[in-house]
């Protein structure tokens, strides 16, 4: 169990390629594909916009963002004085990408966006061609940015573990995502330790331990029913003692309206801070793709309680595509950071807005 | 449950009921709002459109528009249509005429199958059945451990063959085992799967063909968005489901999935899961859920919860005592404990009619550790009294008060408050015992309209003679609210 990380067998593995692979698994039809097909019409009519609205609502985008996307797209269509479906499709995609990117802190004012329009258009075409070529010679890898391992260096220059706390409601896929995240950082050359702080659900500790064996990272655990904050504390200490780069802590699923469990989560956070000043360095909220508008309430309440730095969108290999994550990006400015696309440890990728939006509407 | 939807609908209907006369345009405008509320509650778009069309058609009818209370009538129409949408009659679990009854649980990953298996088993055991649980999820790491751990907790046998045997075979063997062991119900916990996963869907079909289940229940997470109907529709098409269990209804889920699944698949919702405890599984009643959605409360469920936690014999004794005016602090303590067994106080309040937005604050406050602490404090005070003091609180003089305060770690003022409250309560029960029937139902339903007043009384002194909440206390041990009052004062 305490075998430390193996050398990565495929060091040339790179983000973009992985995103592509992961997204390949999301090709399962569903409402976004229908949206893509909507753009196959000859003319943009009122009916077109009405249909778009219907489909966006069915994609769990929510009323507010649906209205915003349509108004924005219509306005820009008018500005550009175009009626070509190809233009409208591009505008619509750009609008969606802008929502996601704004949440990622890469906001671009809409004026800039219009100026950059043609450039982006060409870029899109170019990427499309590249992708087609990449598909043809799949064997060749296209090296882009390697996975970056977050380094946590203290003021006096000492290396300390980077602590990630993973939270979410019951059944969203926290434990599986943690295993995947561990594998992901391992592939990038980092050492990882897992903390089994879901001491409540029957079998949760066993589940994380099994995963830790599979992906070959150590796992710190106590007895079922023990104090989750203590487990989190132990895990951080273990990482400090063993000079491990990254700590990932699993927590029990909790409903955001359950006062006591939310207090428990705050305590876990405070205890981690006691183990290491400034930690947890990252708090990830796990949302499953079939979630509806409740996802917004989760993002709000979990943010109020402990602050959420990013979202892991899971189960994207199903037909649902997590439309509410767009609404969360729009209203809360919380970015999607990772996507999960299956039950294997490698069914996982860093989230990339453009690739994602283009993949969504692929047809 | 349904809070957001209730709030939105309440404000739409307030606009309608406030008007003496309604025009078709009024109704159309209101329906646009209702539709928006439904979509935001994750009701499937198609279902929402359908619903609105039906309500509108009926509501603009002459009879309603010309009625004296058109707003009320519209709410009535919405209520009826909601019940219809939720399936009309309540449908229970079918048990095989020739045991064992075989129940197959299926659903997406993370919908709550394994937890529901345990809850259902517990429920069936209460109904004098002998359940056997079957670990047929060989894929998810530690799924078998989870089921076995739950089985141990509840002392219910679990059948498993590890994760190397094909699930259809495991299920088949389990049934043979159940027959030889005399188990009357077999519950199959299958692996979570996507409805588009051909391989795994075929596996379900094969299990079905081999064991011929009495019930095939689809487990649906109440937080599911628009996709719920596609998921349910596809599972139904491929495997054929006989019922739905909506889980995680204790979250602040909008419940749209519950509203949509039934109307799209035509398959009844049989149970709802309402919490983490093994007892948190309730039968599904369309009319009661509709009432909850419309903020009209659900007194029936509250009464049933009370009954389930209530020893019949104890209840009769208590009734007699009350009739004779001999209700004492010991009974008060028992009542309070029973009440706590029923679940978080805040969620119980939510079942009361008229408990909408305005006292949500109170509901939240009741579910805090502080409120819990107040309950414990009241308990400690009673436990610090001698048996004689509990039966005749009149004998508690100032010296005894001091002792009780010391013993329970409270102050004399706290003890005074408790005794004062108890006195008021006793007067109430005596008053009521002069009336005719004294069962839980009449006690509880009687307090409905008084609820908002109760909130005000929270802020006032305890000396208010007939506090509407006192009825509540009288019926089911409200050291809760009384103690809470105290907590706020400090």
Short mmCIF file of N, CA, C and O in Angstrom, two decimals, chain B residues 28 120 356 485:
data_model
loop_
_atom_site.label_atom_id
_atom_site.label_comp_id
_atom_site.label_asym_id
_atom_site.label_seq_id
_atom_site.Cartn_x
_atom_site.Cartn_y
_atom_site.Cartn_z
N UNK B 28 -53.40 33.87 -17.67
CA UNK B 28 -52.28 33.63 -18.60
C UNK B 28 -50.97 34.13 -18.02
O UNK B 28 -49.96 33.43 -18.04
N UNK B 120 -35.30 -0.06 2.50
CA UNK B 120 -36.46 -0.86 2.10
C UNK B 120 -36.51 -2.15 2.91
O UNK B 120 -37.58 -2.59 3.35
N UNK B 356 -44.89 28.51 5.72
CA UNK B 356 -44.18 28.80 4.48
C UNK B 356 -42.94 29.61 4.76
O UNK B 356 -42.24 29.39 5.74
N UNK B 485 -37.37 29.17 23.25
CA UNK B 485 -37.68 30.51 23.67
C UNK B 485 -36.62 31.03 24.63
O UNK B 485 -36.14 32.11 24.53
#
